[in-house]
Coordinates of C-alpha atoms (C1' of nucleotides) in Angstrom, one line a residue:
Chain A
M1210 CA 0.0 0.0 0.0
A1211 CA 1.8 3.1 -1.2
L1212 CA 0.9 6.5 -2.6
R1213 CA 1.3 6.8 -6.3
V1214 CA 1.0 10.2 -8.0
Y1215 CA 0.7 11.2 -11.6
N1216 CA 3.8 13.3 -12.4
T1217 CA 3.4 15.7 -15.4
L1218 CA 7.1 15.6 -15.9
S1219 CA 7.2 11.8 -16.6
G1220 CA 3.6 11.5 -17.8
E1221 CA 3.2 8.5 -15.5
K1222 CA 2.0 7.6 -12.1
E1223 CA 5.0 7.2 -9.9
L1224 CA 5.6 5.9 -6.4
F1225 CA 5.7 8.9 -4.1
V1226 CA 9.1 8.9 -2.3
P1227 CA 9.7 12.2 -0.5
L1228 CA 13.1 13.8 -0.4
I1229 CA 13.3 13.4 3.4
P1230 CA 11.5 10.4 4.8
G1231 CA 8.4 11.3 6.7
K1232 CA 8.3 14.8 5.4
A1233 CA 6.7 16.4 2.4
G1234 CA 7.2 19.8 0.9
M1235 CA 4.5 21.1 -1.4
Y1236 CA 4.2 24.4 -3.3
V1237 CA 1.0 25.4 -5.1
C1238 CA 0.6 28.5 -7.3
G1239 CA -2.1 30.6 -5.7
V1240 CA -3.9 33.4 -7.4
T1241 CA -3.2 36.8 -8.8
V1242 CA -5.3 39.0 -6.6
Y1243 CA -7.1 41.4 -8.9
D1244 CA -10.7 40.1 -8.8
Y1245 CA -13.0 37.7 -7.1
C1246 CA -12.2 34.0 -7.5
H1247 CA -14.1 31.8 -9.9
I1248 CA -15.0 28.2 -9.5
G1249 CA -11.8 27.2 -11.4
H1250 CA -9.9 28.6 -8.4
A1251 CA -12.3 26.8 -6.1
R1252 CA -11.4 23.5 -7.9
A1253 CA -7.6 24.1 -7.6
G1254 CA -8.1 25.1 -4.0
V1255 CA -10.1 22.0 -3.1
V1256 CA -8.0 19.6 -5.1
F1257 CA -4.8 20.6 -3.4
D1258 CA -6.5 20.9 -0.1
I1259 CA -7.4 17.2 -0.1
I1260 CA -3.9 16.4 -1.4
Y1261 CA -2.5 18.3 1.6
R1262 CA -5.0 16.6 4.0
Y1263 CA -4.3 13.2 2.6
L1264 CA -0.5 13.6 2.9
K1265 CA -1.0 14.5 6.5
Y1266 CA -3.4 11.6 7.0
A1267 CA -0.8 9.3 5.5
G1268 CA 1.6 10.4 8.2
Y1269 CA 3.8 12.9 6.5
D1270 CA 4.9 16.1 8.1
V1271 CA 3.8 18.4 5.4
T1272 CA 4.9 21.9 4.7
Y1273 CA 2.4 23.5 2.3
V1274 CA 3.2 26.8 0.7
R1275 CA 0.6 28.6 -1.4
N1276 CA 1.5 32.1 -2.6
Y1277 CA -0.4 35.3 -3.4
T1278 CA 0.7 37.0 -6.5
D1279 CA 0.2 40.6 -5.3
I1280 CA 2.1 42.5 -8.0
D1281 CA 1.3 42.1 -11.6
D1282 CA 0.1 44.0 -14.7
K1283 CA -3.5 43.1 -14.1
I1284 CA -3.4 44.4 -10.5
I1285 CA -1.9 47.6 -11.7
N1286 CA -4.5 48.0 -14.5
R1287 CA -7.3 47.4 -12.0
A1288 CA -5.8 50.0 -9.6
N1289 CA -5.6 52.5 -12.5
Q1290 CA -9.2 51.9 -13.5
E1291 CA -10.3 52.5 -9.9
G1292 CA -7.9 55.4 -9.4
T1293 CA -6.3 53.7 -6.5
D1294 CA -3.0 52.0 -5.8
Y1295 CA -2.0 48.4 -6.4
R1296 CA -1.7 47.6 -2.7
T1297 CA -5.4 48.5 -2.1
I1298 CA -6.5 46.2 -4.9
A1299 CA -4.2 43.3 -3.8
D1300 CA -5.2 43.5 -0.1
R1301 CA -8.9 43.6 -1.0
Y1302 CA -8.8 40.5 -3.1
I1303 CA -6.4 38.7 -0.7
Q1304 CA -9.1 39.1 1.9
A1305 CA -11.8 38.0 -0.6
F1306 CA -9.8 34.9 -1.5
D1307 CA -9.3 34.0 2.2
E1308 CA -13.1 34.4 2.8
D1309 CA -14.0 32.2 -0.2
M1310 CA -11.5 29.5 0.6
A1311 CA -12.6 29.5 4.3
R1312 CA -16.2 29.0 3.2
L1313 CA -15.1 26.0 1.1
G1314 CA -13.5 24.6 4.1
L1315 CA -9.9 24.7 3.0
A1316 CA -7.3 24.0 5.6
K1317 CA -4.8 26.8 5.9
P1318 CA -1.5 26.2 4.3
T1319 CA 1.6 26.2 6.4
V1320 CA 2.7 29.5 4.8
E1321 CA 1.0 31.9 2.4
P1322 CA 3.7 34.2 1.2
K1323 CA 3.2 37.3 -0.9
A1324 CA 5.5 38.1 -3.8
T1325 CA 6.1 41.6 -2.7
D1326 CA 7.6 40.3 0.6
H1327 CA 10.2 38.4 -1.3
I1328 CA 11.8 41.0 -3.6
D1329 CA 15.2 40.4 -2.0
G1330 CA 15.1 36.7 -2.7
I1331 CA 13.9 37.4 -6.2
I1332 CA 16.8 39.8 -6.9
R1333 CA 19.3 37.2 -5.5
I1334 CA 18.1 34.6 -8.0
I1335 CA 18.2 37.0 -10.9
E1336 CA 21.7 37.9 -9.9
A1337 CA 22.7 34.3 -9.8
L1338 CA 21.1 33.7 -13.2
I1339 CA 23.0 36.6 -14.7
A1340 CA 26.3 35.4 -13.2
K1341 CA 25.8 32.0 -14.7
G1342 CA 25.0 33.4 -18.1
H1343 CA 21.3 32.4 -18.1
A1344 CA 20.0 35.9 -18.0
Y1345 CA 20.9 39.3 -19.5
V1346 CA 20.1 42.9 -18.8
S1347 CA 18.4 44.8 -21.6
D1348 CA 17.4 48.4 -21.2
G1349 CA 16.3 48.2 -17.6
D1350 CA 14.7 44.8 -18.0
V1351 CA 16.2 41.4 -17.3
Y1352 CA 15.4 38.5 -19.5
Y1353 CA 16.0 34.8 -19.2
A1354 CA 17.9 33.4 -22.2
V1355 CA 15.9 30.2 -22.8
E1356 CA 18.5 28.8 -25.2
T1357 CA 21.0 28.6 -22.4
F1358 CA 18.9 26.0 -20.6
P1359 CA 18.9 22.8 -22.5
D1360 CA 16.1 21.3 -20.5
Y1361 CA 13.8 24.1 -21.4
L1362 CA 10.3 22.8 -22.2
K1363 CA 10.9 19.4 -20.6
L1364 CA 7.8 19.6 -18.6
S1365 CA 5.4 20.4 -21.4
G1366 CA 7.2 18.2 -23.9
R1367 CA 7.7 20.7 -26.7
N1368 CA 10.7 22.2 -28.4
L1369 CA 11.6 25.7 -29.2
D1370 CA 11.3 25.4 -33.0
E1371 CA 7.7 24.1 -32.8
M1372 CA 6.8 26.8 -30.4
Q1373 CA 7.8 29.5 -32.8
A1374 CA 5.8 27.9 -35.5
G1375 CA 2.8 28.8 -33.4
A1376 CA 3.6 32.4 -34.5
R1377 CA 1.8 34.0 -31.6
V1378 CA 5.1 35.0 -30.0
E1379 CA 5.9 38.6 -30.4
V1380 CA 9.5 39.4 -30.9
G1381 CA 10.3 42.2 -28.6
D1382 CA 13.3 44.3 -29.6
K1383 CA 14.6 44.0 -26.1
K1384 CA 14.8 40.2 -26.3
R1385 CA 17.5 38.2 -27.9
H1386 CA 15.2 35.2 -28.6
P1387 CA 11.5 35.5 -29.0
M1388 CA 10.8 33.0 -26.3
D1389 CA 13.0 34.7 -23.7
F1390 CA 10.9 35.9 -20.8
A1391 CA 11.1 38.8 -18.3
L1392 CA 12.6 38.2 -14.9
W1393 CA 12.6 41.9 -14.0
K1394 CA 10.7 44.7 -15.6
G1395 CA 11.9 48.3 -15.4
S1396 CA 9.0 50.4 -14.0
K1397 CA 7.1 52.8 -16.2
P1398 CA 5.9 56.1 -14.8
G1399 CA 3.2 55.7 -12.2
E1400 CA 3.9 52.0 -11.6
P1401 CA 5.0 50.6 -8.3
W1402 CA 8.7 49.8 -8.1
W1403 CA 11.4 48.4 -6.0
Q1404 CA 15.1 49.1 -6.2
S1405 CA 17.4 46.7 -7.9
P1406 CA 20.9 46.5 -9.4
W1407 CA 19.2 47.1 -12.8
G1408 CA 17.3 50.1 -11.8
N1409 CA 13.8 50.6 -10.3
G1410 CA 11.3 48.0 -11.4
R1411 CA 9.3 45.0 -10.4
P1412 CA 9.6 41.2 -10.8
G1413 CA 8.2 39.3 -13.7
W1414 CA 5.5 36.8 -13.0
H1415 CA 7.4 33.6 -12.9
I1416 CA 10.4 34.5 -10.7
E1417 CA 8.4 35.0 -7.5
C1418 CA 7.5 31.3 -7.3
S1419 CA 11.1 30.3 -7.7
A1420 CA 12.1 32.7 -4.9
M1421 CA 9.3 31.8 -2.5
S1422 CA 9.5 28.0 -2.9
M1423 CA 13.2 28.1 -2.3
E1424 CA 12.8 30.3 0.8
F1425 CA 10.3 27.9 2.5
L1426 CA 11.1 24.5 0.9
G1427 CA 14.7 24.6 -0.3
K1428 CA 16.3 24.2 -3.6
T1429 CA 14.7 20.9 -4.2
F1430 CA 11.3 19.8 -2.9
D1431 CA 8.7 17.2 -3.4
I1432 CA 5.4 18.5 -4.9
H1433 CA 4.6 21.5 -7.0
G1434 CA 1.0 21.9 -8.0
G1435 CA -1.3 24.2 -10.0
G1436 CA -3.8 24.2 -12.8
K1437 CA -3.0 22.5 -16.1
D1438 CA -2.8 25.9 -17.8
L1439 CA 0.3 26.8 -15.7
V1440 CA 2.4 24.0 -17.3
F1441 CA 3.4 26.4 -20.0
P1442 CA 4.8 28.9 -19.6
H1443 CA 4.7 29.4 -15.8
H1444 CA 6.0 26.1 -14.5
E1445 CA 8.4 25.6 -17.4
N1446 CA 9.9 29.0 -16.6
E1447 CA 10.1 28.2 -12.9
I1448 CA 12.2 25.1 -13.7
A1449 CA 14.5 27.2 -15.9
Q1450 CA 14.9 29.8 -13.2
S1451 CA 15.4 27.5 -10.2
E1452 CA 17.5 24.8 -11.9
G1453 CA 19.5 27.4 -13.8
A1454 CA 20.3 29.3 -10.6
N1455 CA 20.8 26.4 -8.3
G1456 CA 22.2 23.7 -10.6
C1457 CA 20.0 21.0 -9.1
Q1458 CA 16.6 19.4 -9.5
F1459 CA 13.8 21.8 -8.6
V1460 CA 10.7 19.7 -8.1
R1461 CA 10.3 15.9 -7.9
Y1462 CA 6.6 15.6 -8.6
W1463 CA 4.6 18.0 -10.7
L1464 CA 0.8 17.8 -10.2
H1465 CA -1.7 19.6 -12.3
N1466 CA -5.5 19.8 -11.9
G1467 CA -7.9 19.8 -14.8
F1468 CA -10.2 22.7 -15.7
V1469 CA -13.7 23.5 -14.9
N1470 CA -15.7 23.5 -18.1
I1471 CA -18.9 25.2 -19.0
N1472 CA -20.7 23.3 -21.8
A1473 CA -17.5 21.3 -22.4
E1474 CA -15.5 24.5 -22.9
K1475 CA -12.9 25.8 -20.6
M1476 CA -14.1 28.4 -18.2
S1477 CA -11.8 31.3 -18.1
K1478 CA -11.6 35.0 -17.6
S1479 CA -10.6 35.5 -21.2
L1480 CA -13.7 33.7 -22.5
G1481 CA -15.9 35.5 -20.0
N1482 CA -17.9 32.4 -19.3
F1483 CA -17.0 32.1 -15.6
F1484 CA -18.9 32.0 -12.4
T1485 CA -17.4 33.4 -9.2
I1486 CA -17.4 31.3 -6.1
R1487 CA -19.6 33.9 -4.5
E1488 CA -22.3 33.7 -7.2
V1489 CA -22.4 29.9 -6.9
L1490 CA -22.5 29.9 -3.1
K1491 CA -25.7 32.0 -3.3
K1492 CA -27.4 29.1 -4.9
F1493 CA -25.5 26.1 -3.4
D1494 CA -24.0 25.4 -0.1
P1495 CA -20.2 25.3 0.1
E1496 CA -20.0 21.7 0.9
T1497 CA -22.1 20.8 -2.1
L1498 CA -19.6 22.6 -4.3
R1499 CA -16.8 20.8 -2.6
F1500 CA -18.6 17.5 -3.0
F1501 CA -19.2 18.3 -6.7
I1502 CA -15.5 19.0 -7.2
L1503 CA -14.5 15.8 -5.5
S1504 CA -16.9 13.7 -7.6
A1505 CA -14.5 13.7 -10.6
H1506 CA -10.8 12.8 -10.6
Y1507 CA -8.7 15.9 -10.1
R1508 CA -7.0 15.6 -13.5
S1509 CA -10.3 15.2 -15.5
P1510 CA -12.3 18.1 -16.8
L1511 CA -15.3 18.9 -14.7
D1512 CA -18.4 20.2 -16.4
F1513 CA -20.1 22.8 -14.3
S1514 CA -23.9 23.3 -14.5
D1515 CA -26.8 23.8 -12.2
Q1516 CA -28.0 20.3 -13.0
N1517 CA -24.7 18.7 -12.0
L1518 CA -24.6 20.7 -8.8
D1519 CA -28.2 19.6 -8.1
E1520 CA -27.1 16.0 -8.5
A1521 CA -24.1 16.6 -6.2
Q1522 CA -26.5 18.1 -3.7
S1523 CA -28.8 15.0 -3.8
G1524 CA -25.8 12.7 -3.4
L1525 CA -24.5 14.6 -0.4
E1526 CA -28.0 14.8 1.1
R1527 CA -28.1 11.0 0.9
I1528 CA -25.0 10.7 3.0
Y1529 CA -26.0 13.4 5.4
S1530 CA -29.4 11.7 5.9
C1531 CA -27.7 8.5 6.7
L1532 CA -25.4 10.3 9.2
A1533 CA -28.4 12.0 10.8
A1534 CA -30.1 8.6 11.2
L1535 CA -26.9 7.3 12.8
D1536 CA -26.9 10.2 15.2
V1537 CA -30.5 9.6 16.2
V1538 CA -29.6 6.0 17.1
L1539 CA -26.5 7.0 19.0
N1540 CA -28.5 9.8 20.7
G1541 CA -25.4 11.5 22.0
T1542 CA -23.8 8.4 23.4
N1543 CA -20.4 7.4 22.3
P1544 CA -20.1 3.6 22.7
A1545 CA -16.9 1.8 22.1
A1546 CA -16.5 1.1 18.4
E1547 CA -14.8 -2.2 19.1
I1548 CA -17.0 -5.1 18.4
A1549 CA -17.1 -7.6 21.2
V1550 CA -19.4 -10.3 19.9
I1551 CA -20.3 -10.9 16.4
E1552 CA -22.3 -14.0 16.7
N1553 CA -26.0 -13.1 16.6
L1554 CA -25.4 -10.9 13.7
S1555 CA -27.9 -11.1 10.8
P1556 CA -26.7 -11.5 7.3
V1557 CA -27.2 -7.7 6.9
G1558 CA -25.3 -7.1 10.1
L1559 CA -22.5 -9.3 8.9
E1560 CA -22.3 -7.5 5.7
L1561 CA -22.1 -4.2 7.5
Q1562 CA -19.4 -5.6 9.7
E1563 CA -17.5 -6.6 6.6
K1564 CA -17.9 -3.2 5.0
I1565 CA -16.6 -1.6 8.2
E1566 CA -13.5 -3.7 8.1
Q1567 CA -12.9 -3.0 4.5
F1568 CA -13.7 0.6 4.6
I1569 CA -10.3 2.2 5.5
P1570 CA -8.3 -0.1 3.4
R1571 CA -10.5 0.6 0.4
F1572 CA -10.6 4.3 1.1
V1573 CA -6.8 4.4 1.4
E1574 CA -6.4 2.4 -1.7
A1575 CA -8.5 4.8 -3.7
M1576 CA -6.6 7.9 -2.3
D1577 CA -3.3 6.2 -2.8
D1578 CA -4.1 5.9 -6.4
D1579 CA -3.3 9.4 -7.4
F1580 CA -5.8 10.9 -5.0
N1581 CA -8.8 9.2 -6.5
A1582 CA -11.5 11.0 -4.4
A1583 CA -14.3 10.0 -6.8
L1584 CA -13.6 6.4 -6.2
A1585 CA -13.3 7.1 -2.5
L1586 CA -16.8 8.6 -2.6
G1587 CA -18.0 5.4 -4.1
V1588 CA -16.7 3.5 -1.1
L1589 CA -18.6 5.9 1.1
F1590 CA -21.8 5.4 -0.8
E1591 CA -21.6 1.6 -0.5
M1592 CA -21.2 2.1 3.2
V1593 CA -24.3 4.3 3.3
R1594 CA -26.4 1.8 1.5
C1595 CA -25.3 -1.0 3.7
T1596 CA -25.9 1.1 6.8
N1597 CA -29.4 2.1 5.7
R1598 CA -30.2 -1.5 5.2
F1599 CA -29.0 -2.4 8.7
L1600 CA -30.9 0.5 10.3
A1601 CA -34.0 -0.5 8.5
E1602 CA -34.0 -4.1 9.9
T1603 CA -32.8 -3.2 13.3
K1604 CA -35.9 -2.6 15.3
E1605 CA -34.3 -2.3 18.7
T1606 CA -30.9 -1.2 19.6
T1607 CA -28.5 -3.6 21.4
P1608 CA -25.0 -3.0 22.6
L1609 CA -23.9 -4.8 19.4
S1610 CA -25.9 -2.7 17.0
L1611 CA -24.8 0.4 18.8
S1612 CA -21.2 -0.5 18.5
L1613 CA -21.6 -1.1 14.8
V1614 CA -23.4 2.2 14.3
A1615 CA -20.8 4.0 16.3
H1616 CA -18.0 2.4 14.2
V1617 CA -19.7 3.6 11.0
R1618 CA -20.0 7.1 12.4
H1619 CA -16.3 7.2 13.3
L1620 CA -15.3 6.0 9.9
F1621 CA -17.3 8.7 8.2
S1622 CA -15.7 11.3 10.4
E1623 CA -12.3 9.9 9.6
A1624 CA -12.9 9.9 5.8
G1625 CA -14.6 13.3 6.1
G1626 CA -11.6 14.7 7.8
V1627 CA -9.5 13.8 4.7
L1628 CA -12.0 15.0 2.2
G1629 CA -13.1 18.0 4.1
L1630 CA -16.7 16.8 4.2
F1631 CA -19.2 16.1 6.9
T1632 CA -17.9 18.8 9.1
S1633 CA -21.4 20.1 9.9
S1634 CA -23.7 18.3 12.2
P1635 CA -25.9 16.2 9.9
A1636 CA -29.2 17.5 11.4
A1637 CA -28.0 21.1 11.1
W1638 CA -26.8 20.6 7.5
L1639 CA -30.1 19.1 6.4
E1640 CA -32.0 21.9 8.2
G1641 CA -29.8 24.5 6.5
L1642 CA -30.6 22.9 3.1
K1643 CA -34.3 23.1 3.8
T1644 CA -34.0 26.7 4.9
A1645 CA -32.0 27.7 1.8
K1646 CA -34.6 26.1 -0.4
A1647 CA -37.4 27.8 1.4
G1648 CA -35.8 31.2 0.4
H1649 CA -36.9 30.5 -3.2
I1650 CA -40.6 30.3 -2.7
D1651 CA -43.3 33.0 -2.6
M1652 CA -45.6 31.7 0.1
S1653 CA -45.0 32.7 3.7
P1654 CA -44.4 30.0 6.3
D1655 CA -47.5 31.2 8.2
E1656 CA -49.7 30.7 5.2
I1657 CA -48.3 27.3 4.7
E1658 CA -48.9 26.3 8.3
R1659 CA -52.4 27.6 8.1
L1660 CA -53.1 25.4 5.0
I1661 CA -51.5 22.4 6.7
A1662 CA -53.7 22.9 9.7
E1663 CA -56.8 23.1 7.5
R1664 CA -55.7 19.9 5.6
S1665 CA -55.1 18.1 8.9
A1666 CA -58.5 18.9 10.0
A1667 CA -60.0 17.8 6.8
R1668 CA -58.1 14.5 6.9
A1669 CA -59.2 13.9 10.5
A1670 CA -62.8 14.3 9.2
R1671 CA -61.8 11.9 6.4
N1672 CA -62.5 14.6 3.9
F1673 CA -59.6 13.4 1.7
K1674 CA -60.8 15.3 -1.3
R1675 CA -60.2 18.7 0.4
G1676 CA -57.0 17.4 2.0
D1677 CA -55.6 16.4 -1.4
E1678 CA -56.6 19.7 -2.9
I1679 CA -54.6 21.6 -0.4
R1680 CA -51.7 19.2 -1.0
D1681 CA -51.8 19.8 -4.7
L1682 CA -52.1 23.5 -4.2
L1683 CA -49.0 23.6 -2.1
L1684 CA -47.1 21.3 -4.5
A1685 CA -47.9 23.7 -7.3
Q1686 CA -45.9 26.3 -5.3
G1687 CA -43.0 23.9 -5.0
I1688 CA -43.9 22.9 -1.4
Q1689 CA -44.1 19.2 -0.6
L1690 CA -45.8 17.9 2.5
L1691 CA -44.2 15.2 4.6
D1692 CA -46.8 13.2 6.6
S1693 CA -45.6 11.2 9.5
A1694 CA -46.9 9.7 12.7
Q1695 CA -45.7 12.9 14.4
G1696 CA -47.7 15.1 12.1
T1697 CA -47.1 17.0 8.9
T1698 CA -44.1 19.0 8.0
W1699 CA -43.1 20.5 4.8
N1700 CA -40.1 21.3 2.6
V1701 CA -39.3 22.9 -0.7
K1702 CA -38.9 20.7 -3.7
Chain B
rG848 C1' 0.7 24.2 -38.1
rG849 C1' 3.0 21.7 -33.6
rC850 C1' 2.1 19.0 -29.0
rG851 C1' -1.2 16.6 -25.8
rC852 C1' -5.9 14.7 -23.7
rG853 C1' -10.7 12.6 -24.0
rU854 C1' -15.1 9.6 -26.1
rU855 C1' -18.2 4.4 -20.5
rA856 C1' -25.8 3.2 -20.2
rU857 C1' -31.0 8.7 -19.8
rC858 C1' -27.3 12.2 -17.3
rC859 C1' -22.7 12.7 -14.1
rA860 C1' -18.7 9.4 -13.2
rA861 C1' -14.7 5.4 -11.5
rG862 C1' -12.1 1.9 -14.0
rA863 C1' -4.0 0.6 -16.4
rG864 C1' -6.3 -7.7 -19.5
rG865 C1' -10.3 -12.0 -16.3
rC866 C1' -13.3 -9.5 -10.0
rU867 C1' -21.4 -6.1 -9.0
rA868 C1' -17.7 0.8 -9.0
rG869 C1' -20.7 4.7 -7.3
rG870 C1' -24.3 8.8 -7.7
rA871 C1' -28.7 11.2 -10.1
rG872 C1' -32.9 9.4 -12.9
rC873 C1' -36.5 5.6 -14.7
rC874 C1' -39.2 1.4 -13.1
rG875 C1' -40.8 -2.1 -9.0
rG876 C1' -41.4 -2.8 -3.7
rU877 C1' -42.0 -1.3 1.8
rC878 C1' -44.8 2.6 4.2
rU879 C1' -49.6 5.5 3.4
rG880 C1' -56.7 6.8 3.2
rC881 C1' -54.2 7.8 -1.6
rA882 C1' -49.7 10.2 -2.3
rA883 C1' -45.1 12.5 -1.2
rA884 C1' -40.7 12.0 1.5
rA885 C1' -37.5 8.2 3.2
rC886 C1' -35.6 3.4 2.7
rC887 C1' -34.8 -1.2 -0.2
rG888 C1' -34.5 -3.6 -4.9
rU889 C1' -33.7 -3.4 -10.2
rU890 C1' -32.3 -1.9 -15.1
rA891 C1' -28.6 -0.7 -18.7
rA892 C1' -22.4 0.9 -21.3
rC893 C1' -17.9 0.9 -23.0
rG894 C1' -17.2 6.3 -30.4
rU895 C1' -16.1 3.3 -35.3
rC896 C1' -13.1 -0.3 -37.8
rG897 C1' -9.1 -3.6 -37.5
rG898 C1' -5.1 -6.1 -34.6
rU899 C1' -2.6 -8.7 -30.2
rU900 C1' -4.6 -12.4 -26.5
rC901 C1' -7.6 -18.3 -24.3
rG902 C1' -9.8 -13.6 -22.8
rA903 C1' -10.0 -6.3 -24.3
rA904 C1' -13.8 -0.7 -21.7
rU905 C1' -8.6 -1.6 -20.4
rC906 C1' -2.9 -3.0 -24.8
rC907 C1' -1.6 -1.7 -30.3
rG908 C1' -3.0 0.8 -35.1
rA909 C1' -6.3 3.7 -38.2
rC910 C1' -10.6 6.7 -38.5
rA911 C1' -14.5 10.0 -36.6
rC912 C1' -16.0 13.5 -33.2
rG913 C1' -14.9 16.7 -28.9
rC914 C1' -11.5 19.4 -26.0
rG915 C1' -6.9 21.7 -24.1
rC916 C1' -2.0 24.0 -24.5
rC917 C1' 1.2 26.8 -27.8
rU918 C1' -1.0 34.6 -25.3
rC919 C1' -2.7 36.4 -19.1
rC920 C1' -5.1 32.0 -16.8
rA921 C1' -6.5 27.4 -11.5

RNA sequence: GGCGCGUUAUCCAAGAGGCUAGGAGCCGGUCUGCAAAACCGUUAACGUCGGUUCGAAUCCGACACGCGCCUCCA
């Protein structure tokens, strides 16, 4: 049983062997803070959150670094549009990012550095690159000379000649080679700047990640993550910078998450077909969004639509309903999960017992296989079905049934801790879902209650015709009635 | 133009040669005055054409369709 991860560099799943036994260093490219995050950011955040959680669960001492890119053309443009400074914009959207990610239940990384706090480190790397002949100064800018780095494009599996055939590369007159990229940009009037040996200016986009990862994780570390779209040029350039400057391997395992699609097309700022996390969370609860993201493998494309979110919500509701039923049985007690006697178990009880024993091994097997959360969820659902069956046939609780139920509950908490799910109290989550749905109807709760009372009276008088009329009336409003021995309640369909 | 990925039942989705994935839905059952909800059960698939193999959704080849990267992107 060992963790295997898909490494973009090799194009294969590889056994995960950390640089230092028992430890894992992980760097994930965060966001450029110039606008609210969209659900593509949510996916990247959730994906690497469960990778982080699973590495910890697997026993590694993990150092997780996720940066904020807080200086960039887009931030400056936004500041100019609003007539303010870059810092105001960056700080505003850093805060927004933190709020969004907290709502999605992301665990805090070990460090969340900002590019602008690492200008010194950035300058040191650029100096080293110049000294080694990998970079050159040109009219206040500094560029990386890609032809001096033979391994350039090894991550994306291209070559320089083919890239040029793409013909979308502009040949700047400051560059020696059209593919050379900026490490340092001389500041234009009105732009923020920092002092450097090459004059006042600011860092290029790629260099900050080389500087910050080296600062917190060293010259070589285990995992570097980000969206697929960062493979080229961002991560390719990071390799050129870090390996060019340090002369040793930069990253051992490159992990890239797939995109969120809208109607099978990539969702992106440039296409304008994106939804912000905030918009989505007005309609769906954060855990539903997280569950949806986890329902596909992290490298696969994920098609976003209301229908798919609805389905995710139904699935999550199924699990929470089961957990709520477990909590009712447990009724606040916390019996030992150890099973003392397993004679007397019915076939269904024996099956549950078997599922319980297999649960963690199967869960771990799924997650060990390149963090296959979708498969892991399948294991959870099998447990739900088996548990429901057991609860349905168990009329009275016994110490044995209680211990089985408690064991199941513990397992869901354990798996939920890795997936970042089931953190709410099941009853509260289900109630919250009902309340949220109730916000979408026109009828007031008082009016509904009045009609329910009238219907109950009619039914008591065996006037089922009138009772059914009221039921149909409410249903037309999207309100469905739930009759039970305790009376009638309602929810929104 | 170059490089790469994908195509699994009504929909979403896992699956790296022989083992019921799973979810949503449909349908059937339990429950109910009848329903609904809930629960249980059940159904069905591997883009096309070839090849390798005792055996292919899975490996190889061709084709078709879709998508991504090559420009800022998660």
